[in-house]
Structures are given as C-alpha cells and as structure tokens.
Amino acid sequence: MGKVIRGRHVNIVDLIEWARKGETGRVHIFDTVKELSDYSFEGNKIYNRDQLGAGAVLSHLLRQLRKAQYE
C-alpha cells in the first residue's frame, strides 16, 4: 500500500478536510511535486511534519515542498 500512496501527490490539508467532512468527491491528485508545492504555498495549505504524529498513511504522502519551489 505504501508504494501506491507514495506515487500520489495530494495536499494533505485538503485530504484531511475531505475525510472530516465525509465528502463524496475526490481530492485533487497533482502530476508533480512542483504543482503540489505551488498549490500548497499559494493556498497556505502546508501540513507540517511535526503535526504528523503516528499517521502511517500520511507519512507516505509527505513531500519536500520547499525544495520543489526551487526546481
């Protein structure tokens, strides 16, 4: 499962909000980390690593967004 999740680029803030609301739509999957990074910074939707806790699924979704800003 981790391999499948690692291959996806989603905004974790959006994913958590989607799950909490029990929405039936889909969370946007970005093609690249750069696209995800741009979206996340523009919308101020940054999920800090320190907020992670023990969420195994979320840990597979974390990306280096600051690094992607310079690529």
Short mmCIF file of C-alpha atoms in Angstrom, two decimals:
data_model
loop_
_atom_site.label_atom_id
_atom_site.label_comp_id
_atom_site.label_asym_id
_atom_site.label_seq_id
_atom_site.Cartn_x
_atom_site.Cartn_y
_atom_site.Cartn_z
CA MET A 1 0.00 0.00 0.00
CA GLY A 2 2.83 2.41 0.83
CA LYS A 3 4.20 2.12 -2.71
CA VAL A 4 0.86 3.09 -4.25
CA ILE A 5 0.41 6.04 -1.90
CA ARG A 6 3.99 7.30 -2.38
CA GLY A 7 3.29 7.63 -6.09
CA ARG A 8 0.49 10.15 -5.47
CA HIS A 9 0.82 13.89 -4.89
CA VAL A 10 -2.11 15.26 -2.87
CA ASN A 11 -2.45 18.16 -0.49
CA ILE A 12 -2.71 16.62 2.98
CA VAL A 13 -4.70 19.58 4.35
CA ASP A 14 -7.30 19.02 1.60
CA LEU A 15 -7.27 15.26 2.22
CA ILE A 16 -7.90 15.65 5.95
CA GLU A 17 -10.64 18.22 5.34
CA TRP A 18 -12.25 15.92 2.76
CA ALA A 19 -12.22 12.99 5.20
CA ARG A 20 -13.59 15.02 8.11
CA LYS A 21 -16.49 16.32 6.04
CA GLY A 22 -17.23 12.87 4.62
CA GLU A 23 -17.31 14.30 1.12
CA THR A 24 -18.04 12.01 -1.79
CA GLY A 25 -15.93 13.85 -4.39
CA ARG A 26 -12.26 13.32 -4.99
CA VAL A 27 -9.18 15.07 -3.67
CA HIS A 28 -7.11 16.57 -6.47
CA ILE A 29 -4.07 14.46 -7.40
CA PHE A 30 -1.23 16.55 -8.81
CA ASP A 31 1.03 15.30 -11.58
CA THR A 32 4.23 16.61 -10.00
CA VAL A 33 5.55 17.65 -6.61
CA LYS A 34 6.16 21.11 -8.10
CA GLU A 35 2.45 21.51 -8.96
CA LEU A 36 1.53 20.33 -5.46
CA SER A 37 4.06 22.72 -3.95
CA ASP A 38 2.79 25.71 -5.94
CA TYR A 39 -0.82 24.95 -4.96
CA SER A 40 0.06 24.38 -1.31
CA PHE A 41 2.05 27.59 -0.90
CA GLU A 42 -0.41 29.73 -2.86
CA GLY A 43 -3.32 28.49 -0.74
CA ASN A 44 -1.32 28.42 2.51
CA LYS A 45 -2.18 24.73 2.86
CA ILE A 46 1.04 23.41 4.34
CA TYR A 47 0.96 20.35 6.59
CA ASN A 48 3.95 20.48 8.91
CA ARG A 49 5.88 17.27 9.52
CA ASP A 50 5.65 17.98 13.26
CA GLN A 51 1.86 17.63 13.04
CA LEU A 52 2.13 14.11 11.66
CA GLY A 53 2.03 12.05 14.83
CA ALA A 54 1.66 8.35 14.10
CA GLY A 55 -0.28 8.54 10.82
CA ALA A 56 1.35 5.86 8.66
CA VAL A 57 -0.64 6.70 5.53
CA LEU A 58 0.08 10.42 5.83
CA SER A 59 3.79 9.76 6.26
CA HIS A 60 3.82 8.22 2.75
CA LEU A 61 2.20 11.35 1.32
CA LEU A 62 4.66 13.88 2.73
CA ARG A 63 6.73 15.71 0.11
CA GLN A 64 9.62 18.18 0.23
CA LEU A 65 7.62 21.22 -0.90
CA ARG A 66 10.21 23.91 -0.23
CA LYS A 67 12.75 22.03 -2.29
CA ALA A 68 10.23 21.72 -5.14
CA GLN A 69 9.83 25.51 -5.20
CA TYR A 70 13.40 25.80 -6.48
CA GLU A 71 13.30 23.04 -9.09
#
